[in-house]
Short mmCIF file of C-alpha atoms in Angstrom, two decimals:
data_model
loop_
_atom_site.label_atom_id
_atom_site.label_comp_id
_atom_site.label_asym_id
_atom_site.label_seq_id
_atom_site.Cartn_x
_atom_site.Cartn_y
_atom_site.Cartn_z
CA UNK A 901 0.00 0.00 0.00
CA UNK A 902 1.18 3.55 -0.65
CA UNK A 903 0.13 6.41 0.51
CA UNK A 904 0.47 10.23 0.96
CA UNK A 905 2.39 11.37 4.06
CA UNK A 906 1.11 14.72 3.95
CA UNK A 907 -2.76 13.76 4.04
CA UNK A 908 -2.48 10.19 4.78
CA UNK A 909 -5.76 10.11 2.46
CA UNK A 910 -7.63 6.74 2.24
CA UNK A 911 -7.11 5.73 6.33
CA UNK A 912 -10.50 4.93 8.11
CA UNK A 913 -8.88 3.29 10.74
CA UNK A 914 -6.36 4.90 13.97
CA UNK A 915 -2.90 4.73 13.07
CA UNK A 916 0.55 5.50 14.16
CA UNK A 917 3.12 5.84 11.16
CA UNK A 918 7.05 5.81 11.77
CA UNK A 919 8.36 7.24 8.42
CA UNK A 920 11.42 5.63 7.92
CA UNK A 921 13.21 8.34 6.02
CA UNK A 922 12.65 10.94 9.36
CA UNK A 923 13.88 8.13 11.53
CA UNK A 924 17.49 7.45 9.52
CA UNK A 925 18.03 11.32 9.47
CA UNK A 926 17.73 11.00 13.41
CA UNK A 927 20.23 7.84 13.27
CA UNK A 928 22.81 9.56 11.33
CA UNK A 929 22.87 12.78 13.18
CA UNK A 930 23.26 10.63 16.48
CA UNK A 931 25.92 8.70 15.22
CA UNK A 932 27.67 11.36 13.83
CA UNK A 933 27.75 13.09 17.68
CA UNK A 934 28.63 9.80 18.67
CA UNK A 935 31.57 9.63 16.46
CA UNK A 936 32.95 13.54 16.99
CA UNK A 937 32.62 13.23 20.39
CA UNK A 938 34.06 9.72 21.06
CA UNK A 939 31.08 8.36 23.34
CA UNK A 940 28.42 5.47 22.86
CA UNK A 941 24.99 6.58 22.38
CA UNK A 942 22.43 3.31 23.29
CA UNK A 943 18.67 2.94 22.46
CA UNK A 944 16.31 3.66 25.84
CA UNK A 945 13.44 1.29 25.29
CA UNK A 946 11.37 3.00 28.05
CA UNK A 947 10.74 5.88 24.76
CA UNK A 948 10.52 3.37 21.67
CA UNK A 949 10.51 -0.55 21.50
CA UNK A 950 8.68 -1.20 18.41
CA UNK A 951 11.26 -4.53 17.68
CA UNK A 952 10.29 -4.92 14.29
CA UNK A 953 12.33 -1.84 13.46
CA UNK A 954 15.53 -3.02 15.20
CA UNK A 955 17.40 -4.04 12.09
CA UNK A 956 17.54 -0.43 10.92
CA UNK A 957 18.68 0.69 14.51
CA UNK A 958 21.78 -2.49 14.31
CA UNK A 959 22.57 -0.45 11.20
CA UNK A 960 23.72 2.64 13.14
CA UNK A 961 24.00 1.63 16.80
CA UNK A 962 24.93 -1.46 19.07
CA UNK A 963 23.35 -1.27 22.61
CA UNK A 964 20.30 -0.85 24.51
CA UNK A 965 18.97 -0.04 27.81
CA UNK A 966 16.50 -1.48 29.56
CA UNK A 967 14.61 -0.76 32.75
CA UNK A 968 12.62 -3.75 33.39
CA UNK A 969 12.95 -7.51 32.99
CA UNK A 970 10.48 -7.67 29.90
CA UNK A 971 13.03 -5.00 28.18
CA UNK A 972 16.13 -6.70 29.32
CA UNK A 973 14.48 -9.48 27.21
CA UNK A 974 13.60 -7.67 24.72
CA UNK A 975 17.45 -6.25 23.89
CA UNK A 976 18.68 -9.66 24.44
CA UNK A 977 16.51 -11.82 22.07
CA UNK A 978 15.28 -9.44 19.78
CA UNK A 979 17.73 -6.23 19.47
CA UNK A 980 20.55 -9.27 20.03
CA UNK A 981 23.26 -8.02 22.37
CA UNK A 982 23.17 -7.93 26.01
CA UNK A 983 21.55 -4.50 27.41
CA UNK A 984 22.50 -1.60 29.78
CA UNK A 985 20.29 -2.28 32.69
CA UNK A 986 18.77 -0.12 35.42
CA UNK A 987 15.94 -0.36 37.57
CA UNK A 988 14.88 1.94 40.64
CA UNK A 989 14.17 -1.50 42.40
CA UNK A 990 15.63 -4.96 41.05
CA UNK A 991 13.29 -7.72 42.84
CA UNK A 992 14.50 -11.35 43.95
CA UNK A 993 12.35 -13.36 41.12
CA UNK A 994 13.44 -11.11 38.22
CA UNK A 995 17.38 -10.06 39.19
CA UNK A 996 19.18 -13.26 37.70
CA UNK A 997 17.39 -13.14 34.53
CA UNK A 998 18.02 -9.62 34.09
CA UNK A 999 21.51 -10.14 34.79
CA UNK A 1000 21.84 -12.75 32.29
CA UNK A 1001 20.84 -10.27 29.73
CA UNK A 1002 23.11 -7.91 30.65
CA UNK A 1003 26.20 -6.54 29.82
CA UNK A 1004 26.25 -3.74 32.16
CA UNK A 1005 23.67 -3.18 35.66
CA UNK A 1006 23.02 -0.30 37.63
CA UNK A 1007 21.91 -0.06 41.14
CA UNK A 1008 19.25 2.85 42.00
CA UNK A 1009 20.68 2.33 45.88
CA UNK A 1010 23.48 1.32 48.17
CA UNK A 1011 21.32 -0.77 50.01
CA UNK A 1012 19.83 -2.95 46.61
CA UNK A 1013 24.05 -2.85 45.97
CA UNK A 1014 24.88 -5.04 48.96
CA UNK A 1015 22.05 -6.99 48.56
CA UNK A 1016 21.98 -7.89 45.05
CA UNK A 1017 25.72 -7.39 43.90
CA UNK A 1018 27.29 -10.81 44.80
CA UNK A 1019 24.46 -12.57 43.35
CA UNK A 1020 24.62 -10.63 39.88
CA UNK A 1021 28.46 -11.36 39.90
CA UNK A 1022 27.84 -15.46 40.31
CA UNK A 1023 25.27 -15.10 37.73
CA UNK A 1024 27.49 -12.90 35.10
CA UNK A 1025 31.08 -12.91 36.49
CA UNK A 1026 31.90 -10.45 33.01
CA UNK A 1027 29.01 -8.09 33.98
CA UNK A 1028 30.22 -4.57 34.35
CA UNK A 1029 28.27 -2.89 37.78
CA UNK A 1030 27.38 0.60 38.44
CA UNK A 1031 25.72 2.56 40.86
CA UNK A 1032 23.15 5.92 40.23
CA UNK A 1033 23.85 8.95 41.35
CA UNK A 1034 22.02 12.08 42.02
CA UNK A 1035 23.83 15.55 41.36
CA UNK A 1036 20.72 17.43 42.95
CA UNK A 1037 20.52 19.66 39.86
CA UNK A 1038 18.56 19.52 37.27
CA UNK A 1039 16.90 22.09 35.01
CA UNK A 1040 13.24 20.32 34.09
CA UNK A 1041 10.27 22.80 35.21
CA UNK A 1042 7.67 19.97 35.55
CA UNK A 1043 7.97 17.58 38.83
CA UNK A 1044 6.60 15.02 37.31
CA UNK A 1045 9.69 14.13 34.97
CA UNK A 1046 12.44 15.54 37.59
CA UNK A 1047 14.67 13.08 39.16
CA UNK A 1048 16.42 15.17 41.09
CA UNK A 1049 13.35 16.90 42.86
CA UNK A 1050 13.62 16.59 46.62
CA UNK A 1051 12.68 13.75 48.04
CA UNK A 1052 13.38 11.58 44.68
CA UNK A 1053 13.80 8.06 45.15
CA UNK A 1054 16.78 7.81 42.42
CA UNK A 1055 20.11 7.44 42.90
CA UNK A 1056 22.88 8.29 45.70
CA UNK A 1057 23.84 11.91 46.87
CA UNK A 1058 27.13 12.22 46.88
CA UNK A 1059 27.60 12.66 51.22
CA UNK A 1060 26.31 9.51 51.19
CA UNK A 1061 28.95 7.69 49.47
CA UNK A 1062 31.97 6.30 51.47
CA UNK A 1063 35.32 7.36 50.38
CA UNK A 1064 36.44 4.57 48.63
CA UNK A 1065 33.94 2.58 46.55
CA UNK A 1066 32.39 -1.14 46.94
CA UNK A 1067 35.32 -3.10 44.69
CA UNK A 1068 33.46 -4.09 41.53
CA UNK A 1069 31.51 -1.00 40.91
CA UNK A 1070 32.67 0.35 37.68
CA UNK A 1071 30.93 2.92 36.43
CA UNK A 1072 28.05 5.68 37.67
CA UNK A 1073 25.05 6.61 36.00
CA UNK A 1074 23.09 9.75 36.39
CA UNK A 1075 19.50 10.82 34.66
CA UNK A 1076 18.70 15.17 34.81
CA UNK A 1077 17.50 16.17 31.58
CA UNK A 1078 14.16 15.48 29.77
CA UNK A 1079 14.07 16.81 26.26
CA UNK A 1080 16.86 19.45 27.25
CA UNK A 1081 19.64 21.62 24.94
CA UNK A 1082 23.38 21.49 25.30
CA UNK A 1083 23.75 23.94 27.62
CA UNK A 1084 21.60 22.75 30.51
CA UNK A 1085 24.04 19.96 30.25
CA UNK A 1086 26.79 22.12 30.24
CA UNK A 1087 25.22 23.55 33.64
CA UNK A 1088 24.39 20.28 34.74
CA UNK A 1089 28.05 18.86 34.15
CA UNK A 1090 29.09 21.67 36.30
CA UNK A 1091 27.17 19.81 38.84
CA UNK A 1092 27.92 16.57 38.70
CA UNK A 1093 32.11 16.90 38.93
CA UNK A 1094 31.29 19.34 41.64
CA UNK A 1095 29.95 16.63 43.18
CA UNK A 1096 31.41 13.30 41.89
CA UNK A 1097 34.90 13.70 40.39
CA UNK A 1098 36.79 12.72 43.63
CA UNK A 1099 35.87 8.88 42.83
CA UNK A 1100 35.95 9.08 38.48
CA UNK A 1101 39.50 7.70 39.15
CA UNK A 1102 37.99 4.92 41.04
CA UNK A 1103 35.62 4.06 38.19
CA UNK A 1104 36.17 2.93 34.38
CA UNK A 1105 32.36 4.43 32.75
CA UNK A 1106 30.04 7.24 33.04
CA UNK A 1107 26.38 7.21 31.56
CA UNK A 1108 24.63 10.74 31.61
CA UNK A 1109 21.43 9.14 31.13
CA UNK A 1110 18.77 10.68 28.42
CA UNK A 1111 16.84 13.65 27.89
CA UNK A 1112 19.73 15.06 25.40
CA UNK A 1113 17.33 15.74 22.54
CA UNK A 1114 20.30 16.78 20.05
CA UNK A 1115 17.89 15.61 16.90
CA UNK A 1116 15.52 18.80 18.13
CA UNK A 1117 15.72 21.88 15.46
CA UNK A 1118 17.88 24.14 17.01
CA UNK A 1119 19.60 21.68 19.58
CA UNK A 1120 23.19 22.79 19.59
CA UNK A 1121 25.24 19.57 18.60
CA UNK A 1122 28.30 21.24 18.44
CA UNK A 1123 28.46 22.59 22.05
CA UNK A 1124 27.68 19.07 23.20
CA UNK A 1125 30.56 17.57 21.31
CA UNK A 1126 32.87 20.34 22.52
CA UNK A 1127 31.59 20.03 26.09
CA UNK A 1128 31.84 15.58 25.94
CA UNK A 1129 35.63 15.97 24.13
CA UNK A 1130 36.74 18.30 26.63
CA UNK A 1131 35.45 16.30 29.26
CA UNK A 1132 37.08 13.43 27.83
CA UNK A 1133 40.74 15.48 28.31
CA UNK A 1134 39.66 15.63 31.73
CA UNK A 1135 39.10 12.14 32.59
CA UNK A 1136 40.51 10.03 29.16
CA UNK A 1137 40.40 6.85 30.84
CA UNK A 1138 36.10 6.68 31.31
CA UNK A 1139 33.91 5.75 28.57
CA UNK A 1140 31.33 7.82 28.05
CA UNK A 1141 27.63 6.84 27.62
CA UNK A 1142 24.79 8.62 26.73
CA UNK A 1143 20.87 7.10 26.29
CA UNK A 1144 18.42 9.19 25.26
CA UNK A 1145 15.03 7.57 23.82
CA UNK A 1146 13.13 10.82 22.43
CA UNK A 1147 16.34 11.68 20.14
CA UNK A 1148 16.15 8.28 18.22
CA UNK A 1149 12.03 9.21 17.39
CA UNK A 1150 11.96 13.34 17.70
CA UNK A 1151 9.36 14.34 14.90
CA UNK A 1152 9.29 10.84 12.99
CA UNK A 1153 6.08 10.13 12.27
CA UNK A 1154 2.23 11.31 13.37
CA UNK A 1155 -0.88 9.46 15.15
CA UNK A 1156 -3.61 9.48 12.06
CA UNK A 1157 -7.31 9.95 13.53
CA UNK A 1158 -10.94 10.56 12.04
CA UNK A 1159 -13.06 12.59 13.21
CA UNK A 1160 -16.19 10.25 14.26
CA UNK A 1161 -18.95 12.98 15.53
CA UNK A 1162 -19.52 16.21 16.39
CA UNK A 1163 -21.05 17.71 19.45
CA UNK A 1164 -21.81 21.03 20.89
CA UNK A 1165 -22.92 21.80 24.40
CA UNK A 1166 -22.63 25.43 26.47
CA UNK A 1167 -21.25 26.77 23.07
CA UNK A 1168 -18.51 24.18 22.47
CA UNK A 1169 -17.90 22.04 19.48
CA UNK A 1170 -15.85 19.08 20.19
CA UNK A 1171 -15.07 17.06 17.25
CA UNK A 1172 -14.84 13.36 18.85
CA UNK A 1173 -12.01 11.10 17.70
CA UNK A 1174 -11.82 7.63 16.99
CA UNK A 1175 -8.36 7.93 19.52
CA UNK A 1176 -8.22 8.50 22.92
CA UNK A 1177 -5.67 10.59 25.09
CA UNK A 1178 -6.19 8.24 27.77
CA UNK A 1179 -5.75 5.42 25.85
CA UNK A 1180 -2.71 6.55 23.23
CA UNK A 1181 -1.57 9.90 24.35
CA UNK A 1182 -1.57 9.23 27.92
CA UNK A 1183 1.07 12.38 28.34
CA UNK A 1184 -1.19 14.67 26.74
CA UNK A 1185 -3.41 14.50 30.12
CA UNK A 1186 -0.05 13.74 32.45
CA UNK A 1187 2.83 16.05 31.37
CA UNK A 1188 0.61 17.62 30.32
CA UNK A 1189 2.66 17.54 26.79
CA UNK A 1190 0.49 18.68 23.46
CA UNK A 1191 1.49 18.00 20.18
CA UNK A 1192 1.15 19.68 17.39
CA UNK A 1193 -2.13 19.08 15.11
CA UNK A 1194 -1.44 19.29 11.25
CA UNK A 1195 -3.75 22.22 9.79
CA UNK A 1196 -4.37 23.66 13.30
CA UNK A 1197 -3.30 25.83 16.37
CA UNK A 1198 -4.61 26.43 19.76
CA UNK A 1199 -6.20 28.98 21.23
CA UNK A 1200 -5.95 28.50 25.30
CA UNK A 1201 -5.31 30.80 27.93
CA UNK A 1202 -2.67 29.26 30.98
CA UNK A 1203 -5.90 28.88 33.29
CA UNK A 1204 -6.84 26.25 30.59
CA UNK A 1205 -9.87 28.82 29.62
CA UNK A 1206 -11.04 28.97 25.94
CA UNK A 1207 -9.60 32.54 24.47
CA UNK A 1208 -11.64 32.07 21.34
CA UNK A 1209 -15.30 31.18 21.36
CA UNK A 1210 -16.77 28.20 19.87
CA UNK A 1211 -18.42 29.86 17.31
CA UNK A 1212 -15.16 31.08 16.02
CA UNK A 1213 -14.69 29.65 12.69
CA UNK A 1214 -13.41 26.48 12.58
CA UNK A 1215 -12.35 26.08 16.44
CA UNK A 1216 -13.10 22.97 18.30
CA UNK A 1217 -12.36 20.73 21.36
CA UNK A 1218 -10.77 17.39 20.53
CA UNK A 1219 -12.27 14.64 22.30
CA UNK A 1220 -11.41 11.10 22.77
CA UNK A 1221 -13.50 8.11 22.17
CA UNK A 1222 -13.27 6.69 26.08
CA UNK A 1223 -15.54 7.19 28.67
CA UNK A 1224 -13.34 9.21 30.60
CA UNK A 1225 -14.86 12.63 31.32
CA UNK A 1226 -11.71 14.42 30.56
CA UNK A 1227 -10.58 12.56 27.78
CA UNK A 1228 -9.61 15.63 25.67
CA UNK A 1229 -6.64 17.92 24.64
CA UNK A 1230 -7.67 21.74 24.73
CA UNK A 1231 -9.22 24.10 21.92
CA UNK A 1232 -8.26 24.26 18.21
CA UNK A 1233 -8.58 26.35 15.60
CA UNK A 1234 -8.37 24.43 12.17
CA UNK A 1235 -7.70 26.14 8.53
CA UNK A 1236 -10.56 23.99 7.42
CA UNK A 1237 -14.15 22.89 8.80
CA UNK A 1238 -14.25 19.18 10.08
CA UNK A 1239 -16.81 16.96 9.12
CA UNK A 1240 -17.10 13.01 9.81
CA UNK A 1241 -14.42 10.85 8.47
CA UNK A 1242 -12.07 13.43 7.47
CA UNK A 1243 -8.50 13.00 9.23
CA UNK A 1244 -7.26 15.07 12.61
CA UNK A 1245 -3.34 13.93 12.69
CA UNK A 1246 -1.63 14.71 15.46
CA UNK A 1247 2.35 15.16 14.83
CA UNK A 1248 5.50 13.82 16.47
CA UNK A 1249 3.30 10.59 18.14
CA UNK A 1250 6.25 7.78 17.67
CA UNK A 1251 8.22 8.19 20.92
CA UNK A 1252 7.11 7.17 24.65
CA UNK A 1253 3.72 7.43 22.75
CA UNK A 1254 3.87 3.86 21.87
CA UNK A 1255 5.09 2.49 24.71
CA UNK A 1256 2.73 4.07 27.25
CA UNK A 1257 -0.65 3.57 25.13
CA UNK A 1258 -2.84 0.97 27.59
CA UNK A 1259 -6.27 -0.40 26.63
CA UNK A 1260 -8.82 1.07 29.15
CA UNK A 1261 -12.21 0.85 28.27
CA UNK A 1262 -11.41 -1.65 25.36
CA UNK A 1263 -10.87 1.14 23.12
CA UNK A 1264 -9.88 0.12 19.90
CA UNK A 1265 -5.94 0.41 19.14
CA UNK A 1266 -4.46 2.32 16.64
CA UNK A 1267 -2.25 -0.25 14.09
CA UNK A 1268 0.97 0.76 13.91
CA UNK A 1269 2.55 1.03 10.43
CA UNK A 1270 6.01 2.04 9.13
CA UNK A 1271 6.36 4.30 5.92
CA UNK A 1272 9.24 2.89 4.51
CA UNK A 1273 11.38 5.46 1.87
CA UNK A 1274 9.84 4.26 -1.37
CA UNK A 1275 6.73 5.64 0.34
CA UNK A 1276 5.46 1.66 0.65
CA UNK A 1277 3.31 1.65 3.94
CA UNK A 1278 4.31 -2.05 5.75
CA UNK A 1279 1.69 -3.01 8.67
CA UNK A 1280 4.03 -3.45 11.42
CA UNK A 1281 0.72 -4.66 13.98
CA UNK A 1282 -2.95 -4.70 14.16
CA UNK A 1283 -4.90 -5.28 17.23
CA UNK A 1284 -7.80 -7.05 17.69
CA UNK A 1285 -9.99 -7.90 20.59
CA UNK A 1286 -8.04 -11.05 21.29
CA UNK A 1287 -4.95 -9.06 22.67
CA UNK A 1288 -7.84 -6.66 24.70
CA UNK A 1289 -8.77 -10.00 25.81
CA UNK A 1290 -5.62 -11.73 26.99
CA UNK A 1291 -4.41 -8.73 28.66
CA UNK A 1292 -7.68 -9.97 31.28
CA UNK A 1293 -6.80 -13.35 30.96
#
């Protein structure tokens, strides 16, 4: 099937598209920074795990992290190398099989350290064992995606580490940035040597985690390369990692809706979806993070008030297709009027998008497709009520 990526004309159906063309122009840029500025840059599966794309990833990069057993598994059978694991609590039943799959492990906590390190070592004596750490800086406004808020339950201040550290932890890992420039990690690095560079001579790695979203228009690649060399004639003998999961899938392909009714009440038009936010865009009603719509802009004041009304031209509500009250994303003002069956697509839907969607209310789930260069679409997965129905099983 081909189709038109500006209109997507001829869907009736939800669905997300990965363009494959956007997503190699992300892969080369990241392995160019990788290359300038001497580092390894890994996948995060906690953004993007769609498998069935993995052999275009093995063309450009060679690790992945994962944060859970089922994405420890994942990178080990399916991306094929062993994985860069953390988790903010490894449990008894899952720990050996994680380790198996790894090639490096984290611990959130000095305490899951001494209780889990010896065991990981019999498991995987080649492992390569690190420990989080939290610089207490970081520069992200909303709470709800800062790990360094007070309080946070990631990683080790540095007054709490003894002087010399546990023998067989290697490397440190430290996550402060989501969807951040350069030069809050300039600020942040500031931070983190402040803090930490009295044991880098006791250690043989460094991962600064993810959030760098160098694939972003305007993100300033060159600082970062400058600021990760320099580093580098600071302390030549660590690698350096970095793992960002929104880089890899900034702006590569859209969510494709219809518009299945329209409804007014108290003067507003909301033109219903056959999506839901709670369902598919769960961050649109979390973060609260909007994306762009193609043909449209908002119109909302910060109180979350309407600015225009609805009988402005062309302005609506979108609503989702669940029966949760507030299963809707703001006002919109569209250079066209919408009628039934005519598509809403809402832009840069590919990362964390599809690995948070859920299936509430039975909602039917958007397939997910990849536009492949020659502008071929290939159905990557449809779901039917069968996988609604084992998820109860």
């Amino acid at each position: 099937m081909k189709t038109n990526v500006l209109t997507f004309e001829g869907f009736n159906r939800p669905a997300y598209i990965l363009e494959e063309a956007k997503l190699r122009k992300n892969l080369q840029l990241i392995t160019h920074v990788a290359k300038e500025a001497n580092i390894e840059v890994i996948l995060a599966f906690k953004a993007f795990a769609l498998w069935k794309t993995f052999p275009i990833f093995r063309e450009y990069i060679h690790s992945v992290t994962a944060s859970s057993l089922s994405e420890a598994r994942l990178g080990r059978e399916e991306f094929g190398t062993p994985v860069h694991a953390y988790s903010p609590a490894y449990t008894d039943y899952e720990i050996d099989t994680i380790a198996r799959c790894s090639s490096h492990l984290t611990f959130n906590s000095l305490s899951q350290m001494t209780r889990y390190m010896p065991r990981v070592k019999q498991i995987n004596p080649t492992i390569s064992l690190g420990l989080r750490i939290n610089p207490e800086y970081s520069e992200i406004d909303n709470i709800l995606y800062d790990p360094c808020a007070p309080g946070s339950r990631f990683g080790v201040r540095a007054e709490k580490l003894p002087d010399r550290l546990t023998d067989g932890i290697d490397g440190f890992h430290c996550h402060c940035h989501c969807e951040n420039n350069a030069d809050v990690f300039q600020r942040t690095l500031e931070h983190i040597e402040q803090k930490f560079s009295k044991w880098f001579t006791q250690i043989k790695w460094i991962n600064f985690g993810g959030g760098h979203l160098m694939t972003k228009k305007g993100y300033d690649t060159e600082l970062l390369i400058r600021l990760l060399n320099n580093f580098h004639k600071r302390y030549p003998h660590l690698h350096v990692i970095l793992e960002p999961g929104s880089a890899f899938l900034w702006e590569t392909g859209p969510l494709v809706s219809q518009v299945v009714d329209i409804v007014e009440d108290k003067s507003i038009r909301t033109a219903i979806l056959n999506v839901s936010f709670a369902c598919h865009m769960p961050d649109c009603l979390e973060g609260p993070y909007w994306p762009s719509v193609r043909g449209a802009k908002t119109y909302e004041s910060p109180d979350g008030s309407m600015v225009k009304t609805a009988g402005t031209k062309n302005v609506y509500r979108l609503g989702g297709n669940s029966c949760l009250s507030g299963d809707f994303m703001g006002y919109w003002e569209f250079d066209h009027e919408l009628h039934v069956g005519q598509n809403v697509i809402l832009e840069d839907m590919i990362h964390y998008t599809t690995v948070k969607t859920n299936m509430f209310n039975g909602v039917s789930h958007p397939s997910i497709f990849l536009a492949r260069e020659n502008g071929e679409l290939e159905l990557l997965r449809e779901y039917s009520y069968e996988d609604y129905k084992s998820r109860m099983d």
